Amino acid sequence: MKLGIGAAAAAAVSALAAVAVRDLLQRDHALLRNFPVLGHGRYLIEAVGPELRQYVVAGNNEERPFTRDQRRWVYASAKKENNYFGFGTDNDIEYTAGYPIIKHRTFGRAVPQSAPAAGYEASVPCAKVLGAARGRARAFRPQSVVNISGMSYGSLSGNAIEALNKGAALAGCLQNTGEGGLSPYHRHGGELVFQIGTAYFGCRDEQGRFDLQRLKDLVAGAPVRALEIKLSQGAKPSLGGLLPAAKVSAKIAATRGITQGVDCVSPSRHAEFSDTDSLLDWVEMLAAETGLPVGIKSAVGDLEFWDELTSLMATTGRGVDFVTIDGGEGGTGAAPLIFTDTVSLPFQVGFARVYGMFAERGLHEQVVFVGAGKLGLPDNAVVAFALGCDMVNVAREAMLAIGCIQAQKCHTDTCPTGVATQNPWLTRGLDPALKSVRAANYIKTLRRDLLKVAEACGVEHPGLIDTGSVEILDGRTAATGLDQVYGYRPGWGLPSEADRSAIAELMHATEPQGGTAPPSRSAMS
């Protein structure tokens, strides 16, 4: 026994000596040459630093992109556990400039129900009919104001896509395919928005050119309800993309229409149009050929494009059916730090500017506005609806619901929970049947919270929350109305009067109103 221990000790000393000799002779790391063996401790601590901060050091509201409180709310909602918080807010409301305050009404048209689970199974459809303003043959009213944002198969694992699609079916919402094409994992019952990116994955020919017939065949064989032309996204605007050859599996190659085992490059610009005028021509062609509503997705930078778009829509009769605005705080699988941190406007600023340009030309009631970029949290979503959003798309929050732990390894193919990786060993840990239920639970909970806040504001539907219901704190002693912050005129941010009446009637028919206690005798006399 003693000999065994001695041998082990000798082996350990020999190993440390070997490491020390290597450290002294290598030239790549000055720290290791000066402090052999001991210097490795620094690299070890650096390697586990994110985990230490996340689980041991950071406070409830310090982490980014999502704080511990925010993640806890998503996780609890996805599992249908208690997602309430006790002892009051731990946010620094008094000294946080830009903090939104939602103003409840003492008396309003809508009477909130008291039961904690009220509204959980409620139908909360879009206040506008998508495609109706432009007479699209397959116009429809989306059945959920909360939908799953574009996340491609290839960026996410097949199991993750399948879980989200099944979750969309359970929650009655739409799933955006992302620009990576429509995969077998998207075919599990959830209705789809097919996103068309610059590489035309899923609707391209052998040379990589857009193929209209392939698009028509694709949408005819899948539950595609709308088409979204991706111009840019918040976390990496004006960039293309590269899927390394090692990640281009047989399934990804078949889904995208590319060659297996070869680098897959997405251009930074579309080849089918080169300016706003030709973009609108292409939009109208797609709508005429498929009958589907057609929209665009874009981050917001220079406003010249939006000025040209709204001008042409106002004067030529051509136009998009919906506009998805992605904020600069949005997520992505991989992008240069300069782009994720500083290129493209954050959601509220960018959306308000774009919405204002549509409103000034009288187009805001004809377009369905969709917001994205950390809008899967109720407070952010309420502000988005007040600014004029008709629907919100959720991406990273939906990933959290199916198991993401914010490890921020999306770009390394080593996601530990199998969400953002193609590694078979890691993806096997994600059970689509279980996680689909959690995705649906999260979406239903977010819709319930939005509905309850709307009722607290005195209206029947989140889309009827106006800018007068939100103030933005300037600090401890002052606040400014949301309309003043973003220069909104009276009536901006709301659907048309006809749409407001229709959605209020629809909500009264489908969602019971709360009540009051019986009046006293003195009140009755």
XYZ file of C-alpha atoms in Angstrom:
525
model
C 0.000 0.000 0.000
C 2.812 2.376 0.984
C 4.680 1.471 -2.174
C 1.601 2.300 -4.237
C 1.235 5.703 -2.585
C 4.954 6.387 -3.056
C 4.772 5.469 -6.727
C 1.768 7.742 -7.250
C 3.548 10.606 -5.503
C 6.667 10.073 -7.598
C 4.569 10.071 -10.769
C 2.874 13.313 -9.736
C 6.217 14.982 -8.986
C 7.583 13.811 -12.326
C 4.533 15.206 -14.134
C 4.878 18.564 -12.409
C 8.576 18.636 -13.248
C 7.793 17.926 -16.883
C 5.249 20.753 -16.930
C 7.771 23.083 -15.303
C 10.452 22.252 -17.880
C 7.980 22.783 -20.728
C 6.871 26.111 -19.240
C 10.450 27.324 -18.895
C 11.336 26.412 -22.478
C 8.164 27.624 -24.289
C 8.017 31.224 -25.577
C 4.294 31.794 -26.149
C 3.352 32.788 -22.595
C 5.607 35.089 -20.555
C 3.591 34.347 -17.423
C 4.405 30.623 -17.629
C 8.106 31.216 -18.338
C 8.340 33.416 -15.249
C 6.061 31.328 -13.032
C 6.172 27.726 -14.249
C 3.366 25.451 -13.039
C 1.850 28.155 -10.787
C 0.969 30.285 -13.797
C -1.512 27.662 -14.963
C -3.723 28.595 -12.041
C -4.426 31.933 -13.668
C -5.635 30.282 -16.872
C -7.765 27.834 -14.918
C -9.497 30.629 -13.026
C -9.982 32.559 -16.275
C -11.547 29.493 -17.902
C -14.133 29.027 -15.150
C -14.592 32.753 -14.525
C -17.945 33.059 -16.346
C -19.377 30.150 -14.369
C -18.069 31.571 -11.085
C -19.612 34.949 -11.803
C -22.895 33.429 -12.979
C -23.472 31.082 -10.085
C -21.491 32.571 -7.192
C -20.542 36.225 -7.598
C -23.099 38.110 -9.704
C -26.183 39.729 -8.199
C -29.734 39.098 -9.401
C -29.662 42.003 -11.860
C -26.023 42.173 -12.905
C -25.695 39.546 -15.618
C -26.125 40.089 -19.334
C -27.700 39.484 -21.775
C -30.299 38.188 -19.284
C -30.138 38.727 -15.554
C -30.590 35.951 -13.029
C -34.081 37.249 -12.189
C -35.075 37.267 -15.844
C -33.783 33.751 -16.412
C -35.442 32.536 -13.250
C -38.767 33.930 -14.457
C -38.426 32.178 -17.828
C -37.339 28.864 -16.274
C -40.163 28.881 -13.724
C -42.711 29.852 -16.375
C -41.528 27.073 -18.685
C -41.896 24.493 -15.906
C -45.228 25.916 -14.660
C -43.617 26.509 -11.294
C -44.162 29.503 -9.023
C -42.767 32.460 -11.010
C -43.735 35.096 -8.459
C -41.132 37.140 -6.557
C -41.362 38.037 -2.891
C -40.502 41.012 -0.687
C -40.760 43.606 -3.459
C -38.539 44.606 -6.336
C -34.767 44.507 -6.066
C -34.394 46.742 -9.115
C -32.897 50.155 -8.425
C -35.977 51.986 -9.682
C -35.301 55.301 -7.969
C -31.941 55.920 -9.615
C -32.293 54.123 -12.970
C -32.841 56.549 -15.833
C -34.800 54.967 -18.688
C -36.751 52.630 -16.405
C -40.312 52.079 -17.742
C -43.289 52.491 -15.441
C -46.658 51.095 -16.573
C -49.603 53.167 -15.369
C -52.604 51.137 -14.255
C -56.113 52.603 -14.346
C -58.518 52.633 -11.433
C -61.490 52.233 -13.773
C -61.298 50.960 -17.338
C -63.206 49.025 -19.976
C -61.537 45.747 -19.037
C -61.999 44.254 -15.582
C -59.102 41.987 -14.558
C -59.879 38.540 -13.190
C -58.532 37.763 -9.744
C -57.565 34.092 -10.158
C -53.760 33.666 -10.525
C -54.150 31.334 -13.529
C -56.691 33.563 -15.282
C -55.762 34.184 -18.885
C -53.278 31.319 -19.082
C -55.261 29.473 -21.747
C -56.681 32.657 -23.241
C -56.522 33.297 -26.955
C -54.638 36.540 -27.574
C -54.673 37.011 -31.368
C -53.115 39.834 -33.327
C -55.214 43.002 -33.457
C -54.710 43.210 -37.238
C -55.373 40.731 -40.033
C -52.034 40.031 -41.694
C -52.222 40.729 -45.425
C -55.781 42.101 -45.402
C -54.801 45.708 -46.122
C -53.189 44.673 -49.418
C -55.765 42.047 -50.311
C -53.478 39.023 -50.152
C -55.250 35.809 -51.103
C -54.095 33.996 -47.965
C -54.437 36.827 -45.461
C -55.058 35.641 -41.902
C -55.246 36.812 -38.312
C -52.283 35.360 -36.359
C -53.670 33.588 -33.314
C -50.906 34.703 -30.962
C -49.296 38.070 -30.259
C -46.212 36.134 -29.087
C -44.388 34.046 -31.700
C -41.043 32.257 -32.059
C -38.384 34.262 -33.864
C -36.114 33.176 -36.705
C -33.539 30.622 -35.558
C -32.065 28.407 -38.252
C -31.520 24.691 -38.240
C -27.737 24.573 -38.304
C -27.403 27.348 -35.775
C -29.731 25.391 -33.473
C -29.784 21.622 -33.219
C -32.473 19.529 -34.838
C -33.821 18.561 -31.416
C -34.088 22.232 -30.423
C -35.926 23.148 -33.638
C -38.277 20.198 -33.179
C -38.988 21.177 -29.568
C -39.776 24.751 -30.599
C -42.016 23.622 -33.461
C -43.983 21.239 -31.274
C -44.168 23.970 -28.655
C -45.535 26.393 -31.250
C -48.237 23.868 -32.109
C -49.171 23.442 -28.431
C -49.227 27.206 -27.821
C -50.988 28.069 -31.089
C -48.286 30.442 -32.261
C -46.072 30.848 -35.333
C -42.467 29.704 -35.667
C -40.106 31.566 -37.985
C -37.788 29.136 -39.776
C -34.791 31.455 -39.830
C -32.827 31.805 -43.046
C -31.441 28.234 -42.917
C -34.393 26.708 -44.740
C -37.352 24.525 -43.790
C -35.995 21.333 -42.250
C -37.710 18.057 -41.281
C -37.558 19.326 -37.698
C -39.910 22.184 -38.632
C -42.625 19.699 -39.633
C -44.129 18.709 -36.297
C -47.389 20.611 -36.319
C -46.369 24.219 -35.756
C -47.342 26.830 -38.338
C -44.461 28.651 -39.979
C -43.178 31.935 -41.302
C -40.623 31.052 -43.984
C -37.671 33.388 -43.912
C -35.821 34.117 -47.155
C -32.227 35.154 -46.596
C -29.522 36.264 -48.977
C -28.475 32.701 -49.831
C -32.079 31.613 -50.587
C -31.650 28.380 -48.621
C -34.446 25.960 -49.388
C -35.548 27.857 -52.493
C -32.361 28.014 -54.582
C -31.047 26.188 -57.615
C -27.754 24.339 -57.958
C -25.912 27.616 -58.628
C -27.321 29.291 -55.529
C -29.798 31.482 -57.408
C -33.344 32.069 -56.204
C -35.791 29.523 -57.654
C -39.439 30.593 -57.563
C -40.804 27.151 -58.389
C -38.887 25.559 -55.537
C -40.304 28.181 -53.191
C -43.850 27.481 -54.402
C -43.344 23.748 -54.017
C -41.942 24.262 -50.522
C -44.805 26.398 -49.212
C -47.353 24.109 -50.841
C -46.025 21.163 -48.859
C -45.723 22.790 -45.428
C -47.887 24.924 -43.116
C -46.250 28.197 -44.207
C -48.501 31.195 -43.437
C -46.241 34.095 -44.477
C -42.905 34.927 -46.109
C -40.281 37.147 -44.466
C -37.439 38.660 -46.479
C -34.458 39.070 -44.187
C -32.535 42.244 -44.943
C -30.520 42.293 -41.711
C -30.674 41.374 -38.035
C -29.890 43.368 -34.937
C -26.799 41.548 -33.692
C -24.981 41.513 -37.040
C -26.493 43.954 -39.553
C -24.999 44.099 -43.061
C -23.029 40.892 -42.504
C -23.293 37.605 -44.327
C -22.390 34.359 -42.673
C -20.287 31.216 -42.870
C -21.221 27.716 -41.815
C -17.917 25.772 -41.743
C -17.665 22.613 -43.828
C -17.416 20.466 -40.698
C -20.929 21.528 -39.671
C -22.537 20.969 -43.090
C -24.058 17.570 -42.432
C -26.199 15.608 -44.874
C -29.427 16.899 -43.266
C -28.281 20.517 -43.264
C -27.122 20.189 -46.881
C -30.489 18.749 -47.928
C -32.411 21.431 -46.035
C -30.414 24.319 -47.458
C -29.830 22.936 -50.943
C -26.038 23.007 -50.645
C -23.146 20.541 -50.890
C -22.350 18.422 -47.852
C -18.935 18.970 -46.295
C -18.255 22.274 -48.075
C -18.100 25.738 -46.471
C -21.529 27.374 -46.742
C -21.322 31.130 -47.370
C -24.270 33.519 -47.015
C -23.750 36.793 -48.922
C -24.274 40.131 -47.211
C -26.752 41.361 -49.859
C -29.630 39.940 -51.893
C -29.126 39.260 -55.590
C -32.832 39.491 -56.547
C -33.074 43.228 -55.864
C -30.616 46.084 -55.567
C -32.693 48.994 -54.279
C -35.969 49.759 -52.537
C -37.951 49.980 -55.758
C -36.858 46.534 -56.971
C -37.399 45.143 -53.460
C -41.062 46.151 -53.647
C -41.353 44.603 -57.097
C -40.038 41.338 -55.652
C -42.397 41.549 -52.671
C -45.399 41.947 -54.941
C -44.226 39.100 -57.186
C -43.857 36.740 -54.224
C -47.283 37.704 -52.887
C -48.940 37.233 -56.276
C -47.280 33.869 -56.935
C -47.891 32.348 -53.500
C -50.884 34.280 -52.198
C -49.048 34.679 -48.885
C -48.496 37.886 -46.921
C -44.923 39.079 -47.440
C -42.857 41.187 -45.054
C -39.326 42.246 -44.300
C -37.039 41.877 -41.306
C -34.400 44.486 -40.614
C -32.289 46.162 -38.006
C -32.367 49.975 -38.030
C -29.413 52.102 -38.984
C -29.494 54.804 -41.649
C -33.090 55.934 -42.229
C -32.769 56.620 -45.960
C -34.059 53.147 -46.806
C -37.135 53.592 -44.610
C -37.843 57.005 -46.119
C -37.707 55.520 -49.615
C -39.809 52.509 -48.605
C -42.630 54.521 -47.051
C -42.553 57.057 -49.886
C -42.900 54.345 -52.530
C -45.602 52.549 -50.555
C -47.576 55.792 -50.273
C -47.332 56.662 -53.984
C -47.098 53.415 -55.990
C -49.607 51.043 -54.440
C -46.933 48.438 -53.751
C -45.951 47.499 -50.236
C -45.026 45.021 -47.541
C -47.630 43.387 -45.334
C -45.517 43.332 -42.198
C -42.294 44.806 -40.875
C -40.158 43.029 -38.294
C -37.797 45.383 -36.494
C -34.883 43.694 -34.743
C -33.103 45.686 -32.059
C -29.356 45.922 -31.721
C -29.651 44.103 -28.386
C -30.872 41.009 -30.238
C -28.950 37.766 -30.183
C -27.131 35.629 -32.716
C -25.121 32.441 -32.834
C -21.909 34.247 -33.754
C -20.845 37.749 -34.764
C -17.884 40.132 -34.358
C -17.958 41.923 -31.006
C -18.063 45.371 -32.626
C -21.304 44.419 -34.401
C -23.039 42.863 -31.412
C -22.076 45.805 -29.209
C -22.368 48.928 -31.337
C -23.844 48.464 -34.829
C -27.626 49.102 -35.286
C -29.980 50.967 -32.994
C -31.515 49.349 -29.912
C -35.107 48.263 -30.357
C -37.067 51.135 -28.822
C -35.115 53.879 -30.598
C -35.027 52.098 -33.940
C -38.647 50.989 -33.884
C -39.977 54.402 -32.866
C -38.152 56.087 -35.742
C -39.396 53.585 -38.316
C -42.955 53.585 -36.982
C -43.011 57.370 -37.093
C -42.090 57.375 -40.790
C -44.940 54.970 -41.597
C -47.344 57.004 -39.451
C -46.406 60.339 -41.046
C -47.432 58.911 -44.436
C -50.618 57.327 -43.115
C -49.353 53.759 -43.554
C -49.155 52.587 -39.950
C -52.650 51.108 -39.877
C -52.005 49.072 -43.052
C -48.898 47.265 -41.807
C -48.477 44.652 -39.080
C -45.495 45.631 -36.937
C -43.452 42.905 -35.264
C -40.777 43.589 -32.676
C -37.737 41.522 -31.697
C -34.768 41.943 -29.368
C -35.277 40.904 -25.708
C -39.048 41.357 -26.019
C -39.759 37.974 -24.468
C -39.830 39.694 -21.081
C -43.198 41.210 -20.115
C -41.974 44.723 -19.285
C -40.067 45.092 -22.554
C -42.985 43.657 -24.507
C -45.507 46.056 -22.973
C -43.398 49.053 -24.031
C -43.132 47.549 -27.524
C -46.914 47.219 -27.800
C -47.379 50.777 -26.571
C -44.984 52.000 -29.276
C -47.042 50.285 -31.976
C -46.017 46.637 -32.157
C -48.797 44.260 -33.076
C -46.776 41.139 -32.247
C -43.457 40.255 -30.634
C -40.995 37.522 -31.590
C -38.988 35.656 -28.962
C -35.687 33.863 -29.627
C -33.222 33.600 -26.746
C -36.057 33.523 -24.211
C -37.509 30.536 -26.092
C -34.050 28.942 -26.011
C -33.949 29.445 -22.239
C -37.352 27.773 -21.989
C -36.032 24.607 -23.648
C -32.883 24.400 -21.553
C -30.346 27.092 -22.538
C -28.290 28.174 -19.509
C -26.727 31.292 -21.087
C -23.360 29.567 -21.358
C -22.640 31.816 -24.385
C -20.972 28.939 -26.258
C -23.243 29.260 -29.326
C -20.307 30.035 -31.627
C -18.155 27.116 -30.468
C -20.440 24.132 -31.240
C -20.052 23.092 -27.593
C -23.410 24.231 -26.156
C -23.667 22.110 -22.991
C -27.458 21.760 -23.163
C -27.697 20.694 -26.821
C -29.578 23.797 -27.978
C -27.022 25.557 -30.181
C -24.784 22.749 -31.389
C -24.655 19.967 -33.945
C -22.636 17.681 -31.671
C -24.646 14.408 -31.472
C -23.510 13.669 -27.908
C -24.682 17.070 -26.684
C -27.933 17.207 -28.655
C -29.019 13.809 -27.311
C -29.546 15.448 -23.912
C -32.365 17.632 -25.259
C -35.683 15.755 -25.272
C -38.026 17.450 -27.803
C -41.163 15.926 -26.271
C -40.458 17.370 -22.814
C -38.952 20.652 -23.953
C -41.816 21.379 -26.364
C -44.196 21.497 -23.405
C -41.874 23.912 -21.628
C -41.685 26.163 -24.696
C -45.486 26.234 -24.845
C -45.759 26.907 -21.094
C -43.422 29.890 -21.421
C -45.304 31.386 -24.382
C -48.663 30.950 -22.665
C -47.317 32.559 -19.489
C -45.952 35.552 -21.361
C -49.283 36.010 -23.152
C -51.122 35.741 -19.821
C -48.927 38.398 -18.237
C -49.388 40.709 -21.230
C -53.141 40.225 -21.035
C -53.209 40.909 -17.287
C -51.154 44.093 -17.724
C -53.457 45.230 -20.544
C -56.460 44.740 -18.278
C -54.695 46.639 -15.498
C -54.303 49.479 -18.008
C -58.048 49.302 -18.631
C -58.018 47.723 -22.106
C -58.877 44.285 -23.431
C -55.754 43.471 -25.421
C -51.999 44.259 -25.326
C -52.234 45.933 -28.732
C -54.603 48.513 -27.238
C -52.076 49.731 -24.650
C -51.208 53.276 -25.723
C -48.205 55.480 -25.081
C -50.143 57.277 -22.351
C -49.948 54.116 -20.263
C -46.150 54.195 -19.991
C -43.751 56.718 -18.493
C -39.970 56.578 -18.594
C -38.121 57.576 -15.443
C -35.486 60.294 -15.846
C -34.068 59.604 -12.425
C -35.400 59.812 -8.897
C -37.564 62.911 -9.256
C -38.922 63.018 -12.805
C -40.540 60.925 -15.519
C -41.510 61.577 -19.136
C -44.397 60.084 -21.058
C -43.467 57.505 -23.692
C -45.076 59.628 -26.407
C -42.894 62.604 -25.478
C -39.730 60.505 -25.291
C -40.144 59.340 -28.883
C -42.081 62.248 -30.368
C -45.330 60.369 -30.976
C -48.443 62.229 -32.067
C -51.938 61.526 -30.657
C -53.235 58.176 -31.891
C -49.843 56.789 -32.888
C -49.051 53.322 -31.607
C -52.603 52.010 -31.921
C -54.375 49.968 -34.621
C -57.140 51.600 -36.674
C -60.460 52.309 -35.007
C -62.053 49.414 -36.901
C -59.308 47.017 -35.789
C -59.571 48.240 -32.196
C -63.306 47.593 -32.150
C -62.926 44.180 -33.752
C -60.238 42.932 -31.369
C -62.065 44.275 -28.295
C -65.219 42.437 -29.376
C -63.202 39.293 -30.060
C -61.560 39.411 -26.639
C -64.893 39.965 -24.882
C -66.250 36.910 -26.677
C -63.363 34.604 -25.813
C -61.967 35.836 -22.477
C -64.323 36.246 -19.468
C -64.059 39.510 -17.605
C -63.444 39.776 -13.900
C -66.080 41.018 -11.509
C -66.594 43.072 -8.375
C -67.755 42.282 -4.866
C -71.504 42.657 -4.201
C -72.438 46.269 -3.418
C -73.443 47.218 0.119
C -76.997 48.197 0.947
C -76.027 51.849 1.167
C -74.548 51.707 -2.357
C -77.765 50.109 -3.661
C -80.075 52.636 -2.037
